[in-house]
Structures are given as C-alpha cells and as structure tokens.
Coordinates of C-alpha atoms and ligand atoms in Angstrom, one line a residue:
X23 CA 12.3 0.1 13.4
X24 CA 11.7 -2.3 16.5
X25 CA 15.6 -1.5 18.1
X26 CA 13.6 -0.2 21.2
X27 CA 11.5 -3.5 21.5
X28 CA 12.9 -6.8 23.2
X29 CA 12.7 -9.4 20.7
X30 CA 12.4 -12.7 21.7
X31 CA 11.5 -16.1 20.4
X32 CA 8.3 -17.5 20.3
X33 CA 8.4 -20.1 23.0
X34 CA 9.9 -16.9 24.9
X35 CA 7.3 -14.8 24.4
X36 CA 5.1 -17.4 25.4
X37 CA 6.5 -17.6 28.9
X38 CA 5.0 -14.1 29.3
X39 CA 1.3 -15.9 29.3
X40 CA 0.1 -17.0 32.8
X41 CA -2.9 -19.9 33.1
X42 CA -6.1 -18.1 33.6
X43 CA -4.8 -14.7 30.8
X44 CA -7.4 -13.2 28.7
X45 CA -5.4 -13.2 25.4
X46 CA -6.6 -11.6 22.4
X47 CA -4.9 -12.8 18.8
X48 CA -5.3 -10.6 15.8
X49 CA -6.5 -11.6 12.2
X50 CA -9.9 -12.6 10.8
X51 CA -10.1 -16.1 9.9
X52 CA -6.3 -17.3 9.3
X53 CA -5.3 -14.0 7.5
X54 CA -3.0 -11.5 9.9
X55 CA -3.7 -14.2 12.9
X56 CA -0.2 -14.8 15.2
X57 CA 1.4 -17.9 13.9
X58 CA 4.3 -19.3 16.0
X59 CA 2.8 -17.7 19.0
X60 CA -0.2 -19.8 19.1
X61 CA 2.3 -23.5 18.8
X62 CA 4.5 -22.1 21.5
X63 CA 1.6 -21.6 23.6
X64 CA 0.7 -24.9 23.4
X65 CA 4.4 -26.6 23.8
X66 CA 4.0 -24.3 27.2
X67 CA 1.0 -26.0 28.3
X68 CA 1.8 -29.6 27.5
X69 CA 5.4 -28.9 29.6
X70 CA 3.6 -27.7 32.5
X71 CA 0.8 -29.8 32.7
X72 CA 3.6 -32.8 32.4
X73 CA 4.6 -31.4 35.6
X74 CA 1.0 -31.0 36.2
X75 CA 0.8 -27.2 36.9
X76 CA -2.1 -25.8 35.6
X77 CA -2.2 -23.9 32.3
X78 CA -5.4 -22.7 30.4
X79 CA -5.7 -19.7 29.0
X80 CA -9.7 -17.4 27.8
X81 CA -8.7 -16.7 23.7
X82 CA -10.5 -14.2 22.1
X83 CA -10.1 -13.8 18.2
X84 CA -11.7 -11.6 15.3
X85 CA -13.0 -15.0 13.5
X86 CA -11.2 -18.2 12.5
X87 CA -7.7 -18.8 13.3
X88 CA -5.8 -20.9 11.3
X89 CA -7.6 -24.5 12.3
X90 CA -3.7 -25.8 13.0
X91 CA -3.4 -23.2 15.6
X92 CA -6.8 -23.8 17.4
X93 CA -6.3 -27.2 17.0
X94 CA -3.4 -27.7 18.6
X95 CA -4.0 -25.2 21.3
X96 CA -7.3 -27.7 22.1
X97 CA -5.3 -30.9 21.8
X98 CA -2.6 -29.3 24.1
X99 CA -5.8 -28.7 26.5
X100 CA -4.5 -24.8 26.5
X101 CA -8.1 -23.4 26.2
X102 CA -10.7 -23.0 28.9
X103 CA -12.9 -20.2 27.5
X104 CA -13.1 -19.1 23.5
X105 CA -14.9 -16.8 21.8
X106 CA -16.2 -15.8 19.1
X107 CA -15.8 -18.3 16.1
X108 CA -13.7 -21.1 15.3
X109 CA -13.8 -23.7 12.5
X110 CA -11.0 -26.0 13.8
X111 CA -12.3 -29.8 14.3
X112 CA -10.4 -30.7 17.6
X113 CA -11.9 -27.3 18.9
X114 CA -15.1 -28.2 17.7
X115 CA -14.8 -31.6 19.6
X116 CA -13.6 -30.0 22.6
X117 CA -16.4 -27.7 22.5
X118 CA -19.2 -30.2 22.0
X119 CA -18.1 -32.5 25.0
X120 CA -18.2 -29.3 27.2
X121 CA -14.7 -29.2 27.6
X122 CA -14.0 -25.9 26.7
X123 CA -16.5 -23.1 26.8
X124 CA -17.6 -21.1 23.5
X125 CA -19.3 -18.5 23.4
X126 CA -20.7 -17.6 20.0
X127 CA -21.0 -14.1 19.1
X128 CA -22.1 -11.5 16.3
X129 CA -18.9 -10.6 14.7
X130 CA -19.2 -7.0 14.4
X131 CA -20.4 -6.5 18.1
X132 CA -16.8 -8.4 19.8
X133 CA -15.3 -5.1 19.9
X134 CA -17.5 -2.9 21.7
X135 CA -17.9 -5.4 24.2
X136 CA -14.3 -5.5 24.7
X137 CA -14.2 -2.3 24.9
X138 CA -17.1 -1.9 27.4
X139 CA -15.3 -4.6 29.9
X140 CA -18.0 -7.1 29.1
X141 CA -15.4 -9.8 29.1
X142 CA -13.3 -8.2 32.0
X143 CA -9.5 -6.8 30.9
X144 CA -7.6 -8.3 28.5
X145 CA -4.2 -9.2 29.9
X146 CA -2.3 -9.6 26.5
X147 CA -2.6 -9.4 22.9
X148 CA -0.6 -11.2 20.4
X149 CA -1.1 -9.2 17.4
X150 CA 0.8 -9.7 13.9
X151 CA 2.2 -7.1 12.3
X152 CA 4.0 -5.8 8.9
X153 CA 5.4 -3.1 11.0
X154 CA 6.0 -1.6 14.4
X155 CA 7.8 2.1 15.0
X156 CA 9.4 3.1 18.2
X157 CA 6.5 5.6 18.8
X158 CA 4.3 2.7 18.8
X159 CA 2.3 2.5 15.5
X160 CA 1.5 -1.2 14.2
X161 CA 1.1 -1.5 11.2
X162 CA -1.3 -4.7 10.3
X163 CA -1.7 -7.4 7.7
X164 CA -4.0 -9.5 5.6
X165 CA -6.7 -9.6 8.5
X166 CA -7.8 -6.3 10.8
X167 CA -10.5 -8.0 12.9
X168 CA -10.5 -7.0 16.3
X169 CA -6.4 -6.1 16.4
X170 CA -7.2 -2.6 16.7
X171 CA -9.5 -3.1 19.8
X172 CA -7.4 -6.0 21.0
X173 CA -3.9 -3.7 20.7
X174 CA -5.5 -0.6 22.5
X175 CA -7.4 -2.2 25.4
X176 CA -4.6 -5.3 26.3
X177 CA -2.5 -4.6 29.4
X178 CA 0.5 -5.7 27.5
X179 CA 1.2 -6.8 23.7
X180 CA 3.3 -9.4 21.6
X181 CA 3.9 -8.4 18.6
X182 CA 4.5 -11.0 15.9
X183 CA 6.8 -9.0 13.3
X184 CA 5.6 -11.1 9.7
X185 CA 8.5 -10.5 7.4
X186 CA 6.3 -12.5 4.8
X187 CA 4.1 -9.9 4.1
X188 CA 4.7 -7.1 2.0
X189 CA 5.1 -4.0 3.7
X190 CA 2.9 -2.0 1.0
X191 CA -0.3 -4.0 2.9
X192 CA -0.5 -1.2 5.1
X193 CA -1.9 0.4 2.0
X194 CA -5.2 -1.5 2.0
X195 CA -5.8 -0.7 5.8
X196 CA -8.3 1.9 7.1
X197 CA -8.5 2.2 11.0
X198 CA -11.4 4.0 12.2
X199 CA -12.4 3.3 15.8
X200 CA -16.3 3.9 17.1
X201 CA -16.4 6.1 20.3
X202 CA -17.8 5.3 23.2
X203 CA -21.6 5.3 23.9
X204 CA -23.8 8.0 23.7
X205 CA -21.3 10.2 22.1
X206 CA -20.9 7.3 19.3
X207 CA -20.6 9.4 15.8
X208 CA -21.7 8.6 12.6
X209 CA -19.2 6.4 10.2
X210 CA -18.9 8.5 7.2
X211 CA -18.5 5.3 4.7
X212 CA -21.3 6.7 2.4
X213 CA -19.6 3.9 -0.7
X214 CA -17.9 1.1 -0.7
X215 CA -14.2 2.0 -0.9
X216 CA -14.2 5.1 1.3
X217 CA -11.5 5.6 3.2
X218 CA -12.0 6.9 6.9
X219 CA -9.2 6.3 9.0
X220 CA -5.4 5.5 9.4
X221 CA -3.2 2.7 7.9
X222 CA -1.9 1.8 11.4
X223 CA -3.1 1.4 14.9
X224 CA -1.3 3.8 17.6
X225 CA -0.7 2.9 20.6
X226 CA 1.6 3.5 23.7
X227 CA 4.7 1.9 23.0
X228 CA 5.7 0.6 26.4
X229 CA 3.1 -2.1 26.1
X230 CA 5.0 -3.6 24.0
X231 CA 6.5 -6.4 25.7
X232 CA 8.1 -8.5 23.2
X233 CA 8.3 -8.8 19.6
X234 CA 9.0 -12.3 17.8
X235 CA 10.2 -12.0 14.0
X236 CA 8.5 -14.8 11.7
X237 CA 8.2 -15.3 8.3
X238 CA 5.4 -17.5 7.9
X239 CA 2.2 -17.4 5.1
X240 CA -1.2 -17.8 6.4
X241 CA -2.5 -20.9 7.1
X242 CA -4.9 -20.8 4.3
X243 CA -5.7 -23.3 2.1
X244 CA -8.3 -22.8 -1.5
X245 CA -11.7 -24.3 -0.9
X246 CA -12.6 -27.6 -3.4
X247 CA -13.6 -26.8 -6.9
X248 CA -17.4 -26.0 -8.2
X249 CA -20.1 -29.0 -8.2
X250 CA -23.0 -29.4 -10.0
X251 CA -24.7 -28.9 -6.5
X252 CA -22.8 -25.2 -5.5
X253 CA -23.4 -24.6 -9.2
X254 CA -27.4 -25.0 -9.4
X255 CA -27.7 -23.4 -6.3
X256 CA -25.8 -20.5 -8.2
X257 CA -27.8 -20.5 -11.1
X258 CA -30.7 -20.2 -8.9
X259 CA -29.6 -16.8 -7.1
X260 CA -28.5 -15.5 -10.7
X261 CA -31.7 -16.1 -12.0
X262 CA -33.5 -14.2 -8.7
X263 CA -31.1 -11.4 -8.7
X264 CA -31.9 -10.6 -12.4
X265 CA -35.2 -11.0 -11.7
X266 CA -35.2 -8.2 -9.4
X267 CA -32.7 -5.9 -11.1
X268 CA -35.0 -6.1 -14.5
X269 CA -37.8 -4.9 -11.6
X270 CA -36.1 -2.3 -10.8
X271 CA -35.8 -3.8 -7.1
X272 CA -32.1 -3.3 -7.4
X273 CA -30.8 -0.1 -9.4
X274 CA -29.3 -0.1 -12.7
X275 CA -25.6 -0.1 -11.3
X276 CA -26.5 -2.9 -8.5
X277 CA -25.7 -2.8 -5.4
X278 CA -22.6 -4.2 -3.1
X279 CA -22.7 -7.7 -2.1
X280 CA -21.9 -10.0 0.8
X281 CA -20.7 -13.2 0.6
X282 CA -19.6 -16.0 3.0
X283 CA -17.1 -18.1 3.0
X284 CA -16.9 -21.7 1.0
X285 CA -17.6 -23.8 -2.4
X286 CA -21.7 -22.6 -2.2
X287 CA -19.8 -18.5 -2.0
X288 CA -17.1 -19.0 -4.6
X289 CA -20.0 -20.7 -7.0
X290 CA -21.9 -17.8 -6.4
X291 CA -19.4 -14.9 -7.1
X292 CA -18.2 -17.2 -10.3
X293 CA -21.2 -17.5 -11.8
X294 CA -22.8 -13.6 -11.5
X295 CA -19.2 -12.6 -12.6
X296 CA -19.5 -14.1 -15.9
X297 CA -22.7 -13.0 -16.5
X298 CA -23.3 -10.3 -18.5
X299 CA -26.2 -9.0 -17.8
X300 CA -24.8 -8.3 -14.1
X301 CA -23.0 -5.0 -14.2
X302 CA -19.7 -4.7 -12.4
X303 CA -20.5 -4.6 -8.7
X304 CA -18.8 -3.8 -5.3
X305 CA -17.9 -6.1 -2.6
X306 CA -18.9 -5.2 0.9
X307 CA -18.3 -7.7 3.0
X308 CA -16.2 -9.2 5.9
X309 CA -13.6 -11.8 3.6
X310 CA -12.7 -11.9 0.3
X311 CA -11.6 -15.2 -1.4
X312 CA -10.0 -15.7 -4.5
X313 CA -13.1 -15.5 -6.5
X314 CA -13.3 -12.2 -5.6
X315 CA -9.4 -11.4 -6.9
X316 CA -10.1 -12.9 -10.4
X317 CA -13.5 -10.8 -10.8
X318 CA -11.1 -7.7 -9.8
X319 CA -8.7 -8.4 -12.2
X320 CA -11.5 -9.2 -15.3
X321 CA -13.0 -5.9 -14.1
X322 CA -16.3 -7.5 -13.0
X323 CA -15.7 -6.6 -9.2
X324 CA -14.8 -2.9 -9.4
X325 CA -13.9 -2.9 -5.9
X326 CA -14.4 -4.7 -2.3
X327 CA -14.3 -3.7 1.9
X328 CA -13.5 -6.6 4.3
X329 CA -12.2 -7.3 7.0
X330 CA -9.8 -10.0 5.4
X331 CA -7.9 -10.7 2.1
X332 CA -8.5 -15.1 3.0
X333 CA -6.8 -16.2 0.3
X334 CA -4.0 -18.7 0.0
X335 CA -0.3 -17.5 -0.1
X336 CA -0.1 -17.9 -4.1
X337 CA -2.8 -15.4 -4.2
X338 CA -1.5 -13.0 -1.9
X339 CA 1.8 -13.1 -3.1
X340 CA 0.3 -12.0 -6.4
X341 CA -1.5 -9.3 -4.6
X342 CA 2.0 -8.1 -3.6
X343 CA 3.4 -8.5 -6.7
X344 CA 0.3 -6.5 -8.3
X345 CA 0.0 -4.0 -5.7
X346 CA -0.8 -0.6 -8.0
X347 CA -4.0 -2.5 -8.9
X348 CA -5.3 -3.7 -5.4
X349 CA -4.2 -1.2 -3.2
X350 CA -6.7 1.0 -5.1
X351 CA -9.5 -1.4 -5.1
X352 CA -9.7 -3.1 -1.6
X353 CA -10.0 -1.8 1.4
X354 CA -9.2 -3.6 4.9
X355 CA -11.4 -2.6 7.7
X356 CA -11.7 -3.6 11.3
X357 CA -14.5 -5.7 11.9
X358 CA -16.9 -3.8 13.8
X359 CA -16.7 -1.2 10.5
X360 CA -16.7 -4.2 7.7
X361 CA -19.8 -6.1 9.7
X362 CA -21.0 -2.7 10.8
X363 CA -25.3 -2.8 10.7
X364 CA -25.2 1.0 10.2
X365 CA -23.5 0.9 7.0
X366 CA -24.7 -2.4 5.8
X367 CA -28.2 -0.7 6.3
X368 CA -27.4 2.5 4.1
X369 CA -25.5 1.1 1.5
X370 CA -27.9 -1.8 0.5
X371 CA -25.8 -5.1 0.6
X372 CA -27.3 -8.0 -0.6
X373 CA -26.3 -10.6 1.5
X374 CA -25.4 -14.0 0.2
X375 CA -24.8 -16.5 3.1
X376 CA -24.9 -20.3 3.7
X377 CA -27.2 -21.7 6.9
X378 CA -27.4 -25.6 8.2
X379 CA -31.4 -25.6 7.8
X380 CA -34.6 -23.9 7.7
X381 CA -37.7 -24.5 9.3
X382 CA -41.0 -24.3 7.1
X383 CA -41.9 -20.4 8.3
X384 CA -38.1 -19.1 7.6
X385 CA -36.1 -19.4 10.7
X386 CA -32.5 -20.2 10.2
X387 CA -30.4 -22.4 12.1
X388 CA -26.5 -21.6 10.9
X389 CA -24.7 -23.2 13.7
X390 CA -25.9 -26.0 15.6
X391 CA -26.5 -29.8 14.4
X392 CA -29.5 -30.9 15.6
X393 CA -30.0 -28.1 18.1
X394 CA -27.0 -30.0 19.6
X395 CA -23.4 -29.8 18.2
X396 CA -21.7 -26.7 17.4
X397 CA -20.5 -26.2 13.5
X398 CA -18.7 -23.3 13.5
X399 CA -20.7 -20.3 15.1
X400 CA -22.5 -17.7 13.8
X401 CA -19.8 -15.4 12.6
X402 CA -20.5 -12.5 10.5
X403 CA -23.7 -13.8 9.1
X404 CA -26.3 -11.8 11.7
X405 CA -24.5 -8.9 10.8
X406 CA -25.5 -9.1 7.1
X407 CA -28.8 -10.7 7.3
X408 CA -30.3 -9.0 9.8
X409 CA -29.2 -5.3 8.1
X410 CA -29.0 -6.1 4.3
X411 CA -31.4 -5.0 1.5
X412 CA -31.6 -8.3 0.6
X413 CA -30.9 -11.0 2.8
X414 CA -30.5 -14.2 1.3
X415 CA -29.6 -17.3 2.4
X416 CA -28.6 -20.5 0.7
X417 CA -28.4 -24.5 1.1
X418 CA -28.4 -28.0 -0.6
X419 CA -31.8 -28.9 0.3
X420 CA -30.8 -32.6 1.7
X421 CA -27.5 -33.5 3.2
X422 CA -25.7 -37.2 4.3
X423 CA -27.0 -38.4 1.2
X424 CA -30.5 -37.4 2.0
X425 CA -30.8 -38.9 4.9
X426 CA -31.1 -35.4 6.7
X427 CA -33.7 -32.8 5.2
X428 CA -32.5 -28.8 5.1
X429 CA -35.8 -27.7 5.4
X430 CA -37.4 -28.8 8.5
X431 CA -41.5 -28.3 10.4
X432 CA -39.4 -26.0 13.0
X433 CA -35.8 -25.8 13.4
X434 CA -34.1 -27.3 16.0
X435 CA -31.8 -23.7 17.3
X436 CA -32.8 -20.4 15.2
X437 CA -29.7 -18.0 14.8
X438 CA -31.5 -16.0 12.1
X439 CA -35.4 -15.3 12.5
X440 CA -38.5 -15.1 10.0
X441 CA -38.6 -11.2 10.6
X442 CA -34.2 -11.5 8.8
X443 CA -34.8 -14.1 6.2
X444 CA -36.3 -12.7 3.2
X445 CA -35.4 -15.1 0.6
X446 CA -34.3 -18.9 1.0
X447 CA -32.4 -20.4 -2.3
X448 CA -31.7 -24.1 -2.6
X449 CA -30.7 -26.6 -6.0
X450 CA -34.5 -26.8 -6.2
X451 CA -35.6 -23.0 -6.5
X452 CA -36.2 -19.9 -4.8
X453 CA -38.3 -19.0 -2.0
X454 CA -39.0 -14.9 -1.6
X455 CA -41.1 -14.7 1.6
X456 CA -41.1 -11.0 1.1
X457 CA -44.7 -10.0 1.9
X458 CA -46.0 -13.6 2.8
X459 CA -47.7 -14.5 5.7
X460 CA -46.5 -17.5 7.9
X461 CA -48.7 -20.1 5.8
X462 CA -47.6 -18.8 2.6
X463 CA -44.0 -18.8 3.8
X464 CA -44.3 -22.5 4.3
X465 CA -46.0 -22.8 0.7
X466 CA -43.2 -21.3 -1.1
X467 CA -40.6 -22.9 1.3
X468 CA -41.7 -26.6 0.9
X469 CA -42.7 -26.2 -2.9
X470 CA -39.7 -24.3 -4.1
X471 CA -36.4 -25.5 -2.0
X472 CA -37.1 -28.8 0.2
X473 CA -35.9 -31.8 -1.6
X474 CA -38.9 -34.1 -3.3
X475 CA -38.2 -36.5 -0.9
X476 CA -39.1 -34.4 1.7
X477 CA -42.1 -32.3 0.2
X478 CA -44.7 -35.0 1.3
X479 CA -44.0 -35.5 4.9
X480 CA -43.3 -31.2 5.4
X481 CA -47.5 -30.5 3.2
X482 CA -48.7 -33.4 5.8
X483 CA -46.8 -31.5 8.8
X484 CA -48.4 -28.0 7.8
X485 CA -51.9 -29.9 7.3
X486 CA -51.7 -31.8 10.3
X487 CA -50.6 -28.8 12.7
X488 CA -52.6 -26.8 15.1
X489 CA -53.9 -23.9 13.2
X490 CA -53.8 -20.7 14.2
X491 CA -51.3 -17.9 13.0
X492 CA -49.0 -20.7 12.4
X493 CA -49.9 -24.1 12.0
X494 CA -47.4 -26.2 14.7
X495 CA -48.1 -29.6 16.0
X496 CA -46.2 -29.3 19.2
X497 CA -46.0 -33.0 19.8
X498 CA -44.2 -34.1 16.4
X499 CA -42.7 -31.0 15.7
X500 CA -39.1 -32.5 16.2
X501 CA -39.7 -36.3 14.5
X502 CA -37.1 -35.9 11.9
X503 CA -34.3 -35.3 14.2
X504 CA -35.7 -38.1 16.8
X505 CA -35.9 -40.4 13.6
X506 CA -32.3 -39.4 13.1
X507 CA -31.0 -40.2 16.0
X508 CA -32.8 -43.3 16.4
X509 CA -33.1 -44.7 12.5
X510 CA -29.9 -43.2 10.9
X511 CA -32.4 -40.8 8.6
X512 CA -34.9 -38.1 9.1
X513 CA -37.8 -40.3 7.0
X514 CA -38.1 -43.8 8.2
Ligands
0RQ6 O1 -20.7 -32.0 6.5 O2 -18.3 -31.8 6.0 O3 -19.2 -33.9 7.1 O4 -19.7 -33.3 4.7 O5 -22.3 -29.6 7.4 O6 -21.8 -28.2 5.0 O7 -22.8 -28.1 2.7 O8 -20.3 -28.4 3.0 O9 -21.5 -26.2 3.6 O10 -19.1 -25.7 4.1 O11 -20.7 -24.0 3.3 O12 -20.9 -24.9 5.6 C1 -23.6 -23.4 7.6 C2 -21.6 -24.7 8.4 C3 -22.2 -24.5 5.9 C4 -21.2 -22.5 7.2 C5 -22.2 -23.8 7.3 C6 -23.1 -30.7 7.1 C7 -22.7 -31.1 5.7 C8 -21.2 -30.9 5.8 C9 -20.8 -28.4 5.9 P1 -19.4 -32.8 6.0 P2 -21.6 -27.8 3.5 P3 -20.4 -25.2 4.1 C10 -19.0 -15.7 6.7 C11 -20.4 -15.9 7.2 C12 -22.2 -19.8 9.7 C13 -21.2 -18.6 9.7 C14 -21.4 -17.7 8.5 C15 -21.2 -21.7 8.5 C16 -21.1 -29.7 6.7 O13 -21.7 -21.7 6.1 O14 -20.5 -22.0 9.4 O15 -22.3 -17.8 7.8 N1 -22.1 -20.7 8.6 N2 -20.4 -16.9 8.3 O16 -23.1 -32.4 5.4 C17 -26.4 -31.8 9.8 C18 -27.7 -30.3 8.6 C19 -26.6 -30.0 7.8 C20 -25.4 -30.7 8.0 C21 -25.1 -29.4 6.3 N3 -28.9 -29.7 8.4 N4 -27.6 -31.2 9.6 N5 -25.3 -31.6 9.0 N6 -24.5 -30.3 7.1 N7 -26.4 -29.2 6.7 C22 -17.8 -16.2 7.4 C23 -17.4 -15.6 8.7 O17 -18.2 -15.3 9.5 C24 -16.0 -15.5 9.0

C-alpha cells in the first residue's frame, strides 16, 4: 500500500510545517479531520516559541475541527489566520480579542476560491485518509469537505493513514470536482443519492511527503438530550410542514431536507420521524447526526447526501459493522457538491437551520453576539437558506433566562437577509413571511415568535418608528443591546 511513502511520526511530520504555511486539514466538522497532526503542531510551536522563534501558521478547514485540536492549536498561539468555521471556545476567545484573524465564509464557496488562488497557494495539506496507493489515490473518511480541493491544489501533502476507520468507507464517497470558470458544467445530481464521481481523490503521488499511521476515532461527542424548549420548537415546524404538504406546497412524497447541527436539529428530525403522516423523506444536507442513522434504520429516512457522517464513534462503528445497509443509503460528498446552490435549488430542500436572532422585518443574524463576538460562523447555513424551497429558520425566542430577546427592532449583524428568510419558527409559533410586505413581516414576527415579554416593547418600536416602506426609528433602534450592556438585560 504506502511502502513507497516515508512514514513518519506525527511530531515528525510536523517539522515539515514552517511559521507563515498555508495548511489545509481535511474533514468537515471533526469527522475525517487530521488528529495527531494538529497536537504535534502545536507541541512545535510552544518549543520554538520557548526559544522564542516565531511559529504561526494560516489553517484552512472544510468546517469544524475537532474543538481539542483548534483549541490547542489557539492556546499554543499556532494560528495567525483561520478560515472558514470553527466552534472551539479558546479559538473563539482568540478570535474575539483580535488575536487571530477569522475570516468567515459560505461553506460551499471555500473551494473554488482555493482553487482560483484567492487565498494565495497552499503550502501543505494534512489530509486523513482510509487509504493511500502508490499511484497516488487517497481514499477518504467520515468527512470529504474541502480534502479533495485541499489534496489537488497543496504544494506538498501529509497524509494521516486512520487505521480506525473501516476501509469499506470509501464506499459512501463520491468525488466530483467543478471545472474551472466559464467552462463550469452542469452537476448531474438530478436525486438525492446519485452518484457522480470517484470513491478516491487522485493525485500525483510525489506530493506526498509523509504519511503518519494513527488510529484514533473522531473527536465527536452526542449533543444533550431533547427539552421541552427543542421539543415545542419541533412541534411547531411539524405542524407548519403539514400544513403545507396537506396544501399541496410540498408534493405527496416530500421533499429532501436540511438540517443543522445541535439539540434544536436532532429535536427536529425526531419528531417528523415519528410522525406518521410525514412520508419517508431524503436527507440533503452537509452533516448527518445520529438522528439521522436511527430514522435510516426505522425506514423513515430513505436515504441522505452530506458532506459528513458527525456522529460519535459508537455510531460509526455501527455503521461499519452494518455497512450493506449504509453504504447504499448515504452518500459522502465534497462540500462545494453537498452545499452546492445549484442543486439545492433543483432539488427543493427545505432547509431547517438555527440563527442567534431576528430583527422584526426578517433579517438573520447566525453568527455574531451583539453585532460583536463571533459564535461560530456562518457555516453552511447561506448555502441552504439562500437556495432552498423552503428556508426556515429556528430559535428559542428569549435566551440568558430572558434577559436577551431573539427577536429584535433591527438586528445587530445580518448574515441571512429578508429577501432568504421565508419562515421564522420559535416555542411561540410560526412566522411565514412568504408574500408579506415589511410591516406585515413585523406583524407575524412579533405576534407569532417573540417572547410575551418582549411583544410590548417590539408593537411600541414598529408604532413609534419613522414610517415609510419600513418603519425604523434610527435613534433607538439598538436600545436592547445598549440596555444589555449597561443593565445586564435587554428590558430595563
Ligand atoms: O449560550 O451556550 O452559553 O448557553 O448562544 O445557543 O440556543 O444552545 O443553540 O447550540 O443550536 O447554537 C446560532 C450558535 C445556535 C448555531 C447557533 C446563546 C445561547 C447559548 C448557543 P450558552 P443554543 P445552538 C450547519 C449550519 C450558524 C452555522 C449554521 C450556529 C448559545 O446554530 O452556529 O447554521 N449557527 N450552520 O444562550 C446572545 C443571542 C443568543 C445568544 C443564543 N441572541 N444573543 N447569545 N445565544 N441566542 C452546521 C455547519 O455549518 C457545519
């Protein structure tokens, strides 16, 4: 297999990385990401700066690595510049006290710009594999992200060779790579679980430059069981969607859905799994958690496209044991083909994700507190809901106890705007600003979803606002977050 290679050990292979490298690391969110790489990097830079040479490296992922690895990359201070999503608190920190810069990107649009040199070369890629051949095909694992992109346009390459995973993986993956601009072709994914491509990446073999063997599970741990609060919000996008499908809105046999990732998702998927009245659907979308794995096994999914199989190593070593069954239903994409707007668009996906707050005409803001603090970055969510059939987004209408309203007189940083956002779902109800006008938006938005509490103070803001188009009064329009910052609460 990998006689021709020179394998090394991580803190080896490491040595190989100079301060100042753009390194690319396979994987989306923890799944397929390089695991002892990542902690050998960061042994390198605390060495060296104790002997106070510099060493900070530009990473660029597909999503999420595991939050160990970016953590202790940020605490070793081995990061200058990161893109495009992280969900790792010590990163996060780093970020928000301008200590390292993060650039936060659509998740489907990383590897075109890669491609196009809008980030200049990529000096190395540390990619993990299931496989490698002496003619240089690499064969991936539980996450595809950018690995094809990142393996074809890095100078050099580490492989990280994951005994863990089971070598019948490569089944799920389909590589398919875009062209180049204008002679870009059409993707022929026309349902769900086409397959278009190859179950490896090729590449030239001599940029290989080292391969380390692990055996390591990915750093993926299951999200906290349902509450009552994931759970209404739940009910409430059941009762919409079946709503629409006894409309007629969405066909008989439904159409493929999108979910995010976390407790809001999983209650979600859970609850239009066990209802009845939902016909077995597809997933498209860019990760699948467990909730997704049970509904294939009961027969309620009937099959799902990602980009990732996130799901703790209990679950994916069932996958492996079970392999006959998945290996037909799920396919593995790279992520400019899961996230991709094209096919999004012509297959219909109804897209479920979760945003930080909404302002009164629809805007969403999914990534920055306050207009201030990165969360986590806008990941795959523009992808969906600015392409789907149905783009939905969902929220607990207060959070901190209350003290901080969802729904907001104009929101503080918009990721998503009024002309994406078609229906807003909170514990409280539904808003479906299909077809309304601005002042109607804010109608349904403030009557259905914001929190009692907060239903007085958002009528007297729409009341009190210049009118016009939209009402705004420009002077107040950020009290609740000046309240905040001053009083500990939005409402004084
Ligand atoms: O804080 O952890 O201190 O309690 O934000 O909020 O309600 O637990 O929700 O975990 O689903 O995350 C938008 C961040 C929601 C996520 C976001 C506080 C709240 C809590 C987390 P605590 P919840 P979730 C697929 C699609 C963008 C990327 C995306 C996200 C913490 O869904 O990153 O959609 N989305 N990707 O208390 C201040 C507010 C707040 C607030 C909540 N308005 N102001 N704090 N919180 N609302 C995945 C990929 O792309 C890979």
């Amino acid at each position: 297999m990998n006689q021709d290679f020179t394998v090394m050990t991580a803190d080896e292979a490491a040595r190989l990385i100079s301060h100042g490298n753009m390194v690319a690391f396979s994987g989306f969110t923890p799944a397929g990401a390089p695991k002892a790489l990542p902690e050998a990097l960061a042994r390198r830079a605390v060495a060296l700066h104790r002997r106070e040479q510099p060493f900070r490296i530009k990473l660029l992922t597909g999503a999420s690595i595991g939050a160990l690895a970016d953590n202790q990359l940020a605490e070793a201070d081995a990061v200058e510049w990161r893109a495009p999503y992280q969900t790792a608190p010590a990163l996060r920190d780093k970020i928000n006290r301008g200590e390292v810069n993060f650039v936060d990107l659509h998740l489907s649009e990383v590897a075109q710009m890669v491609n196009y040199g809008f980030f200049g070369p990529i000096d190395i890629a540390v990619i993990e594999a299931s496989a490698v051949t002496p003619e240089g095909r690499v064969y991936l694992t539980s996450g595809i992200g950018n690995a094809p992109v990142y393996l074809q346009q890095a100078r050099r390459v580490i492989i990280e060779l994951n005994a863990y995973h089971s070598p019948r993986i490569r089944e799920m993956s389909d590589i398919v790579s875009l062209g180049a601009p204008p002679l870009r072709t059409m993707v022929p994914i026309f349902h769900t679980l086409d397959r278009v491509g190859e179950g490896y990446v090729q590449i030239d073999p001599k940029k290989i430059v080292a391969v380390v063997h692990t055996h390591l599970p990915d750093q993926i741990t299951e999200f906290g069981n349902e509450n009552p609060l994931c759970l209404q919000i739940a009910r409430n996008v059941e009762r919409f969607l079946l709503k629409e499908l006894h409309a007629k809105r969405i066909p008989a046999g439904f159409l493929p859905l999108q979910s995010g990732v976390g407790n809001i998702n999983n209650a979600v998927l859970k609850v239009l799994g066990r209802n009845p009245d939902i016909p077995p659907f597809m997933m498209y979308s860019e990760v699948l958690q467990t909730s997704v794995i049970e509904l294939l096994e009961q027969e309620r999914i009937i099959g799902a496209s990602a980009s990732s199989l996130t799901v703790p190593p209990s679950v994916l070593e069932h996958i492996y044991q079970n392999m006959d069954f998945f290996s037909e239903r799920v396919v593995l994409r790279p992520q400019e083909i899961s996230n991709n707007p094209e096919i999004i668009r012509r297959l219909g996906v109804i897209a479920l994700n979760v945003g930080l707050e909404f302002d009164i005409y629809g805007h969403a803001n999914s990534t920055h507190v306050a207009g201030v603090n990165l969360m986590n970055g806008i990941g795959g969510s523009g992808d969906f809901e600015r392409n789907a059939y149905l783009s939905i987004f969902m929220a607990p209408s207060i959070a901190k106890g209350g003290k901080i309203s969802t729904i907001v007189p104009m929101c503080s940083h918009v990721d998503h705007s009024e002309h994406s956002v078609k229906v807003i779902i909170t514990e409280h109800g539904v808003a479906d600003l299909r077809g309304l006008s601005p002042i109607q938006r804010a109608e349904a938005i403030i009557g259905n979803c914001a929190h009692p509490l907060y239903r007085d103070y958002l009528y007297g803001y729409l009341a009190r606002g210049k009118s016009g188009h939209i009402h705004h009064d420009l002077a107040h329009a950020f009290d609740l977050y000046q309240n905040l910052e001053q009083h500990g609460s939005m409402l004084v």
